[in-house]
Short mmCIF file of C-alpha atoms in Angstrom, two decimals:
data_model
loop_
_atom_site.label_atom_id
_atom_site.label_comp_id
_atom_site.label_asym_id
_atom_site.label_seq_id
_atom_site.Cartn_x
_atom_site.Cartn_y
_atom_site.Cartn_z
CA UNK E 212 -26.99 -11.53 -9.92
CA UNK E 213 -26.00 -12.01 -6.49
CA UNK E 214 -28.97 -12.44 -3.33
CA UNK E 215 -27.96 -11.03 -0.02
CA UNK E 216 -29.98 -11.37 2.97
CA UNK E 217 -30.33 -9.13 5.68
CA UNK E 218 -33.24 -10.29 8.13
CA UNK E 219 -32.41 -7.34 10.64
CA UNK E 220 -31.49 -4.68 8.24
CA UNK E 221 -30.55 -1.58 9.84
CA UNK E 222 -30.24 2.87 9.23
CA UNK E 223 -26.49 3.10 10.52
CA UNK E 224 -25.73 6.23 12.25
CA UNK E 225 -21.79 7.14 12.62
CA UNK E 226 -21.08 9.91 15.13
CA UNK E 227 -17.80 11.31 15.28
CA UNK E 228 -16.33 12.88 18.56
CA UNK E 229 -12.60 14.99 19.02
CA UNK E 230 -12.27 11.82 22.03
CA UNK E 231 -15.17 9.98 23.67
CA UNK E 232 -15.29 10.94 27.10
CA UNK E 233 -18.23 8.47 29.36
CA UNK E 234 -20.21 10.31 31.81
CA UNK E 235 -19.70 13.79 30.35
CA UNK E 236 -21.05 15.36 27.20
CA UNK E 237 -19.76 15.38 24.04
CA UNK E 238 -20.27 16.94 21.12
CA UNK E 239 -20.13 15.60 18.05
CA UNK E 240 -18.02 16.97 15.17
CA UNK E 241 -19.41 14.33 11.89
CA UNK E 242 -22.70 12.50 11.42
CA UNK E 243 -23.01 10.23 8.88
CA UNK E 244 -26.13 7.87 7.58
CA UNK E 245 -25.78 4.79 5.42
CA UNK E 246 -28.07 1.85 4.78
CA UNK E 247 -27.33 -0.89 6.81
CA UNK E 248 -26.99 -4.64 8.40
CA UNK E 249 -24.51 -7.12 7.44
CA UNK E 250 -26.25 -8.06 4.49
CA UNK E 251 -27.07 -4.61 3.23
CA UNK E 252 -23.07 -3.48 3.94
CA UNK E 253 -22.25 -6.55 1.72
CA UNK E 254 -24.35 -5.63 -0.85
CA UNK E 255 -23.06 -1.97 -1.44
CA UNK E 256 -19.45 -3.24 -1.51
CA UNK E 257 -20.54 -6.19 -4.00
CA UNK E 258 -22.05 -3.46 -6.48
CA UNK E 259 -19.48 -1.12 -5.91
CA UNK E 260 -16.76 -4.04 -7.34
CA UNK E 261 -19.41 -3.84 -10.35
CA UNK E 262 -21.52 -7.07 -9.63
CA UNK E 263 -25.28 -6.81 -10.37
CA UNK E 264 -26.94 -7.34 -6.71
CA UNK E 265 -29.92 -7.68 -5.21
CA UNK E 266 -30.75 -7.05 -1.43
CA UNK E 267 -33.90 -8.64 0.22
CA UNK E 268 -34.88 -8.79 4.01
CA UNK E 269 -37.11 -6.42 5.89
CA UNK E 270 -37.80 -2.94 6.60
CA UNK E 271 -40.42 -0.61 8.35
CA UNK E 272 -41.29 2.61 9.97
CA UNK E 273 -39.70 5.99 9.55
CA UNK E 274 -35.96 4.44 9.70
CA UNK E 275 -36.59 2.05 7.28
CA UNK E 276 -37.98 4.75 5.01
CA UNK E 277 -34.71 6.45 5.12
CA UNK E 278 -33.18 3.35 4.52
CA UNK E 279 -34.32 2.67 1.35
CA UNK E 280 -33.98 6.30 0.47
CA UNK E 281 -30.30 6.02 1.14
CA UNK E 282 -30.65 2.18 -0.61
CA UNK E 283 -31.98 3.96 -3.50
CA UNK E 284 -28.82 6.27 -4.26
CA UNK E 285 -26.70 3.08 -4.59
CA UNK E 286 -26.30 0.56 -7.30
CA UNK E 287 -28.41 -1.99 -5.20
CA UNK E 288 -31.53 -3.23 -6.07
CA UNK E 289 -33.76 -3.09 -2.85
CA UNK E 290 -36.29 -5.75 -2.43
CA UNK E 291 -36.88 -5.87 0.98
CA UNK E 292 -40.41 -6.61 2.52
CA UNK E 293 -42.08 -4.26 4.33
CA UNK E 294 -42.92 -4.33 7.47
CA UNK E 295 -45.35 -3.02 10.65
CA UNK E 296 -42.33 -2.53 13.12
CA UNK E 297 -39.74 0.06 12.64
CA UNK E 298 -36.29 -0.84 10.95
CA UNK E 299 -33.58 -0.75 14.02
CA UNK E 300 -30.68 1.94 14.27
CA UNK E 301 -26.87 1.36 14.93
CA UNK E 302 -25.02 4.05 16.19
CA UNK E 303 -21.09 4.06 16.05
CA UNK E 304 -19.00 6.53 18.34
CA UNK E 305 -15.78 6.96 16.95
CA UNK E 306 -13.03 8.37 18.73
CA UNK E 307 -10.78 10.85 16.69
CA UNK E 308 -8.18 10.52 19.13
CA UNK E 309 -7.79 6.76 19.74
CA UNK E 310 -9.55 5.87 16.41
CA UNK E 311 -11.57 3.57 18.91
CA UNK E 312 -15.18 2.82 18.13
CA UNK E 313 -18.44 1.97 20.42
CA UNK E 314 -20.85 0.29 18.71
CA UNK E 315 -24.77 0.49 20.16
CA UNK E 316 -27.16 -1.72 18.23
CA UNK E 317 -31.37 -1.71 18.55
CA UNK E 318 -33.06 -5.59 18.82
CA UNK E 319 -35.19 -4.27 15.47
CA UNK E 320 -38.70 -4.96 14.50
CA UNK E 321 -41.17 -7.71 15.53
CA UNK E 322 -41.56 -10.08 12.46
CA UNK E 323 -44.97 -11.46 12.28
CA UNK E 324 -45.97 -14.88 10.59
CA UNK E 325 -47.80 -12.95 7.59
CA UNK E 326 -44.78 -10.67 7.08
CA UNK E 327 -42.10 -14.53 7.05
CA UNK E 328 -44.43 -15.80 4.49
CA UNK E 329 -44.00 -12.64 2.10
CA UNK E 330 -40.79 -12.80 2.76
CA UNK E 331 -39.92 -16.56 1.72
CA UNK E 332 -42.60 -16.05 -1.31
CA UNK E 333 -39.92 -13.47 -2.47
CA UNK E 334 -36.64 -15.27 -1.23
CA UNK E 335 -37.77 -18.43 -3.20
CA UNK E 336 -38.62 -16.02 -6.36
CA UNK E 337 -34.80 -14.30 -6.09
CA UNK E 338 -33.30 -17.69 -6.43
CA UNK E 339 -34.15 -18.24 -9.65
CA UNK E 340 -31.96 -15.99 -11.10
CA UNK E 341 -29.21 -15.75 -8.09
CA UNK E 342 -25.93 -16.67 -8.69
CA UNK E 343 -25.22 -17.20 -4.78
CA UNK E 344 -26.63 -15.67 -1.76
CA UNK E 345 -25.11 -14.69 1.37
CA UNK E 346 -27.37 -15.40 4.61
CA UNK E 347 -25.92 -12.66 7.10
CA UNK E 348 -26.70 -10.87 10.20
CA UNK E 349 -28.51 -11.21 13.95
CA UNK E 350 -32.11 -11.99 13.66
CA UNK E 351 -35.50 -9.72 14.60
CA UNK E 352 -37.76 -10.74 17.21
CA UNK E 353 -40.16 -12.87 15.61
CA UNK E 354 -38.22 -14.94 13.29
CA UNK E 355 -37.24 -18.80 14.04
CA UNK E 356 -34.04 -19.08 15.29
CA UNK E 357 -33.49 -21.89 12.63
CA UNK E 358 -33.93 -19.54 9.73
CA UNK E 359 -30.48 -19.57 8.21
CA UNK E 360 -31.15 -23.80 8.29
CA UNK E 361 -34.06 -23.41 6.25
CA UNK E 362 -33.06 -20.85 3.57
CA UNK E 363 -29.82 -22.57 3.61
CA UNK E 364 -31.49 -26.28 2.60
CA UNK E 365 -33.73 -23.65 -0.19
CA UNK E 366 -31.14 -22.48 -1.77
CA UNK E 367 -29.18 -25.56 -2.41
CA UNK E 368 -32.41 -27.15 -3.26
CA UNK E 369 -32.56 -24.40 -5.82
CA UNK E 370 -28.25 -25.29 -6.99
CA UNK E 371 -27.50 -21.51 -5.83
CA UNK E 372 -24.26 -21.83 -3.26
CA UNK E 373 -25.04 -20.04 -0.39
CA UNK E 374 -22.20 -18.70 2.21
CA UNK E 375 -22.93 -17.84 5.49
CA UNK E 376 -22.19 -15.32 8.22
CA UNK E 377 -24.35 -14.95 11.61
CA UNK E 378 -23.35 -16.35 14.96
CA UNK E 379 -24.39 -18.25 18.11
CA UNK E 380 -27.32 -20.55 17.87
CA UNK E 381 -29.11 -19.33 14.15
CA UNK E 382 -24.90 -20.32 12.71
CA UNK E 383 -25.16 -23.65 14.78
CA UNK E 384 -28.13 -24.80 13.39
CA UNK E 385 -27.18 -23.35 9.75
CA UNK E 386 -24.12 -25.18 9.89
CA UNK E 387 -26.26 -28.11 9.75
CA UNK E 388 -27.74 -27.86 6.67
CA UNK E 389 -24.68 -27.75 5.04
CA UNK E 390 -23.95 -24.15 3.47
CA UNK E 391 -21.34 -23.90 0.67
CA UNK E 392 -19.26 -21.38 3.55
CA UNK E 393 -19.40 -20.31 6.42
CA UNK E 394 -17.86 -16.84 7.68
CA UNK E 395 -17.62 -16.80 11.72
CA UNK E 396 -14.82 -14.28 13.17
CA UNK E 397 -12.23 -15.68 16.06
CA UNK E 398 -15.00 -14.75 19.04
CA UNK E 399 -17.86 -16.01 17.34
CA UNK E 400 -15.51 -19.85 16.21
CA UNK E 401 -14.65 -19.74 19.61
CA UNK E 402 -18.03 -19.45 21.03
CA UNK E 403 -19.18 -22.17 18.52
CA UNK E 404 -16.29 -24.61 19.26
CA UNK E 405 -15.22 -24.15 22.63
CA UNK E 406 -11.58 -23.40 20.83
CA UNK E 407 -9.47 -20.18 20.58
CA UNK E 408 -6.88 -21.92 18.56
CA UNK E 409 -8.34 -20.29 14.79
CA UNK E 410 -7.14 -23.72 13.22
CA UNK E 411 -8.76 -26.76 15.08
CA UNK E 412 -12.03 -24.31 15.31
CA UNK E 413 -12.48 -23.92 11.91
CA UNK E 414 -12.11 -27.42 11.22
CA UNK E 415 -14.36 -28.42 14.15
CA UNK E 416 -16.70 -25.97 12.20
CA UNK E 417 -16.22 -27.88 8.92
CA UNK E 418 -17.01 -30.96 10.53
CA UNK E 419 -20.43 -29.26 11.92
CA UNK E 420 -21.25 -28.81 8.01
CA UNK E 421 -19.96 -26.42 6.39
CA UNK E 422 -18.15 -26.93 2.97
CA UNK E 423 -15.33 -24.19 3.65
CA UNK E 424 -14.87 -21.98 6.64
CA UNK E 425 -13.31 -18.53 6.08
CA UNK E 426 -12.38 -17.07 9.77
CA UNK E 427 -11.86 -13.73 10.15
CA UNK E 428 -9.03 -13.04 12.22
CA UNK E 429 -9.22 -8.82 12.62
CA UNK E 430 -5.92 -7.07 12.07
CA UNK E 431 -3.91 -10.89 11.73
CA UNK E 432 -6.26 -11.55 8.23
CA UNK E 433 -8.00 -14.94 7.39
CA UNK E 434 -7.69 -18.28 7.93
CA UNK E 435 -9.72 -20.70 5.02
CA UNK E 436 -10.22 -24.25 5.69
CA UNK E 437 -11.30 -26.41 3.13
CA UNK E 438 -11.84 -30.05 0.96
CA UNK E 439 -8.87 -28.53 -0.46
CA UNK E 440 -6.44 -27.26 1.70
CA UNK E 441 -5.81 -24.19 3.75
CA UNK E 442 -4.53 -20.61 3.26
CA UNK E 443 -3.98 -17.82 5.59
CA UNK E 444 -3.95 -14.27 4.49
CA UNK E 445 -2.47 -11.34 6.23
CA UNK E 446 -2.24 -8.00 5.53
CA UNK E 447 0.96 -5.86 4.74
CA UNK E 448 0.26 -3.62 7.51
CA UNK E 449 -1.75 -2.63 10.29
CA UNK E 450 -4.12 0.12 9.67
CA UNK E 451 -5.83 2.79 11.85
CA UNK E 452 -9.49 3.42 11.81
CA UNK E 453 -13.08 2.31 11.96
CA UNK E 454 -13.74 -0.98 11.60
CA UNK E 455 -17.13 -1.80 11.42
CA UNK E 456 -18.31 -3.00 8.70
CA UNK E 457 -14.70 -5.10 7.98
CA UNK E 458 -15.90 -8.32 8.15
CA UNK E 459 -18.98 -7.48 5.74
CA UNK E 460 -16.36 -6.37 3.10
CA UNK E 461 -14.76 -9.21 3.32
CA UNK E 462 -18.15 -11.27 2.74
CA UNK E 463 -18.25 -9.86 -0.53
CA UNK E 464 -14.62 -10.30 -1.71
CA UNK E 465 -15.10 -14.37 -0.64
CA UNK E 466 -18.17 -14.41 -2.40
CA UNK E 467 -17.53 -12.17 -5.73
CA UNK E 468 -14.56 -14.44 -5.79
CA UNK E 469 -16.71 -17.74 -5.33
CA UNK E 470 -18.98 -16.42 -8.69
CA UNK E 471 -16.00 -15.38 -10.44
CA UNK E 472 -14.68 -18.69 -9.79
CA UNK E 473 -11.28 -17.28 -8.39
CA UNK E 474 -8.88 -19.99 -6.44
CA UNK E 475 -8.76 -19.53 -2.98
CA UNK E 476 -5.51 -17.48 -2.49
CA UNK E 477 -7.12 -14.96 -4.37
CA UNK E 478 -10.46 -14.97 -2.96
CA UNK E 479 -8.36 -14.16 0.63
CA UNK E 480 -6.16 -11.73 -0.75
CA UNK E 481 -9.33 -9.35 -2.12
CA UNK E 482 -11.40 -10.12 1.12
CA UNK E 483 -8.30 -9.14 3.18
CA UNK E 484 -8.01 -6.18 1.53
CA UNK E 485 -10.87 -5.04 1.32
CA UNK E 486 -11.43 -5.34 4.76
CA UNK E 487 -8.44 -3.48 5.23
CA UNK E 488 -9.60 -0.57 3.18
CA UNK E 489 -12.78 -0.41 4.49
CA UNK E 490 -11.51 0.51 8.01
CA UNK E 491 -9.73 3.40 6.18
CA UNK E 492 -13.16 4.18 4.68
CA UNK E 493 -15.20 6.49 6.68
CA UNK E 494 -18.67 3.69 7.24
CA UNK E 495 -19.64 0.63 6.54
CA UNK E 496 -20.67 -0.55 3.12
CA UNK E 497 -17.76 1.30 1.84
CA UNK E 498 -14.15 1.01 1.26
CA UNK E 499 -11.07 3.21 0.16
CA UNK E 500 -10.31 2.56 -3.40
CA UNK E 501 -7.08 3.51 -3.40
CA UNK E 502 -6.11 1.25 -0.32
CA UNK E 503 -7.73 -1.38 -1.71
CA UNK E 504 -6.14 -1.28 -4.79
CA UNK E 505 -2.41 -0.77 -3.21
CA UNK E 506 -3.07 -3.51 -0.85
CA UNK E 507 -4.45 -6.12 -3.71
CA UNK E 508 -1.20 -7.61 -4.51
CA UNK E 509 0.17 -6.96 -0.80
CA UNK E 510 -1.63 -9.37 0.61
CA UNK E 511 0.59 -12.49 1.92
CA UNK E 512 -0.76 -15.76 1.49
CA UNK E 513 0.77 -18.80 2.75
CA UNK E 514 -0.52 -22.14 2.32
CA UNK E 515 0.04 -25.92 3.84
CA UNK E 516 -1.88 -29.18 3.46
CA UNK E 517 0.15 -31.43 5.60
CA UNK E 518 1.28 -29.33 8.53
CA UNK E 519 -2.22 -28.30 8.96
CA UNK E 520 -3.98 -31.53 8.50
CA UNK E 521 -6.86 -31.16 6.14
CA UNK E 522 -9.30 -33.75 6.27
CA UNK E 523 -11.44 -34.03 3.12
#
């Protein structure tokens, strides 16, 4: 099976409006609830592509009731620990008109040192049977922010590759202990690296510890750096939409492709288009078949070794 983590887990809440309009009321046409956090989102799209999967993390209060109700009606397997705080809301307000969306996000619940020890008693227990496990997400008050270091260094410890996608200070110090991948987007490379050129900051991120780096680059694709060489993959088209939730579907094309033990080009080609199709999908966790499908062998992937300058 595959492990994903989602420390912060979240009930996601998608309101749609005829065209967002600040300072004024507006009423809302669509409301939509999903299970959610990075983790979670990957999860759904993993067992929706017919993996076995397994999500673990935390949840609490009313909204994380209604989380794992909604958790429930899915193909995931929900092991996440409970806990005394309440499970944190997202809300998305997307604009019919402009397709734009504004994303408001909740800190989530107070960890306490009882609940972190339940937790790792069942991360440690998952690995035995994981195939991988994807480390993803902003983390709750309460939790070290060198938490993605240490269940990093676990599961290599335990021979299951691990790939990871969180930002600022918990992906510095994960980087360290050496994750299998690492999935930053252009903002978050840049605020790791100092660089906005994709290239030299995701090999200054290799060189921080990571095995591979897979960039996300929003509408322009991915960039992958690795031992090996390096690819960039870009979509056919632009497409119109909501796009939250993108970069979690593309988590779980790089890593259904790392346990099917697909080469790299086609590892990028299904996370590209799945991230495509999930912005034509109407919340995150999900994706448009059809898209996806159309846009599988769409995907352009170009590739270069000495122009680019791989170091192994």
């Amino acid at each position: 099976m595959i492990l994903t983590v989602t420390l912060n887990a979240a009930l996601d809440i998608t309101y749609r409006v005829p065209r967002l309009r600040p300072h004024r009321t507006n009423r809302i046409t669509e409301v939509s609830e999903r299970p959610g956090g990075k983790g979670v989102n990957v999860a759904r799209v993993l067992a929706a592509l017919g993996h076995r999967t397994v999500a673990t993390g935390f949840a609490g209060g009313g909204t994380g009731d209604a989380l794992r109700a909604l958790l429930a009606e899915t193909a995931v397997t929900d092991a996440l620990v409970p806990v005394g705080g309440a499970t944190r809301r997202t809300v998305a307000v997307v604009d019919a008109t402009t397709g734009d969306t504004t994303q408001l996000n909740e800190p989530g619940p107070t960890v306490s040192p009882a609940e972190w020890d339940t937790f790792l008693g069942t991360y440690h227990e998952l690995l035995g049977e994981a195939r991988a496990v994807a480390l993803c997400g902003s983390l709750p008050p309460g939790v070290p922010v060198d938490v993605y270091a240490r269940l990093t260094r676990a599961a290599r410890t335990a021979g299951v590759p691990v790939l990871l996608d969180t930002s600022g200070e918990p992906l510095r110090r994960g980087l360290a202990a050496r994750p299998d991948l690492a999935k930053p987007n252009a903002d978050e490379l840049a605020a790791l690296t100092g660089s906005t050129e994709p290239l030299r900051a995701a090999r200054d991120t290799r060189r921080r510890g990571a095995h591979a780096v897979a960039a996300s680059l929003g509408p322009d694709g991915m960039l992958a750096v690795t031992a090996d060489g390096a690819w960039q993959a870009t979509p056919p088209r632009r497409f119109a939409g909501n796009p939250t939730g993108a970069g979690d579907s593309a988590v779980a094309g790089l890593l259904s492709g790392l346990v099917e033990e697909l080469p790299w080009p086609a590892r990028l080609a299904r996370a590209v288009a799945l991230s495509a199709a999930t912005v034509r999908a109407p919340a995150a966790g999900e994706f448009d078949r059809t898209t996806y499908e159309e846009l599988l062998g769409g995907v352009v992937v170009t590739a270069s070794r000495t122009d680019l300058g791989i170091d192994k």
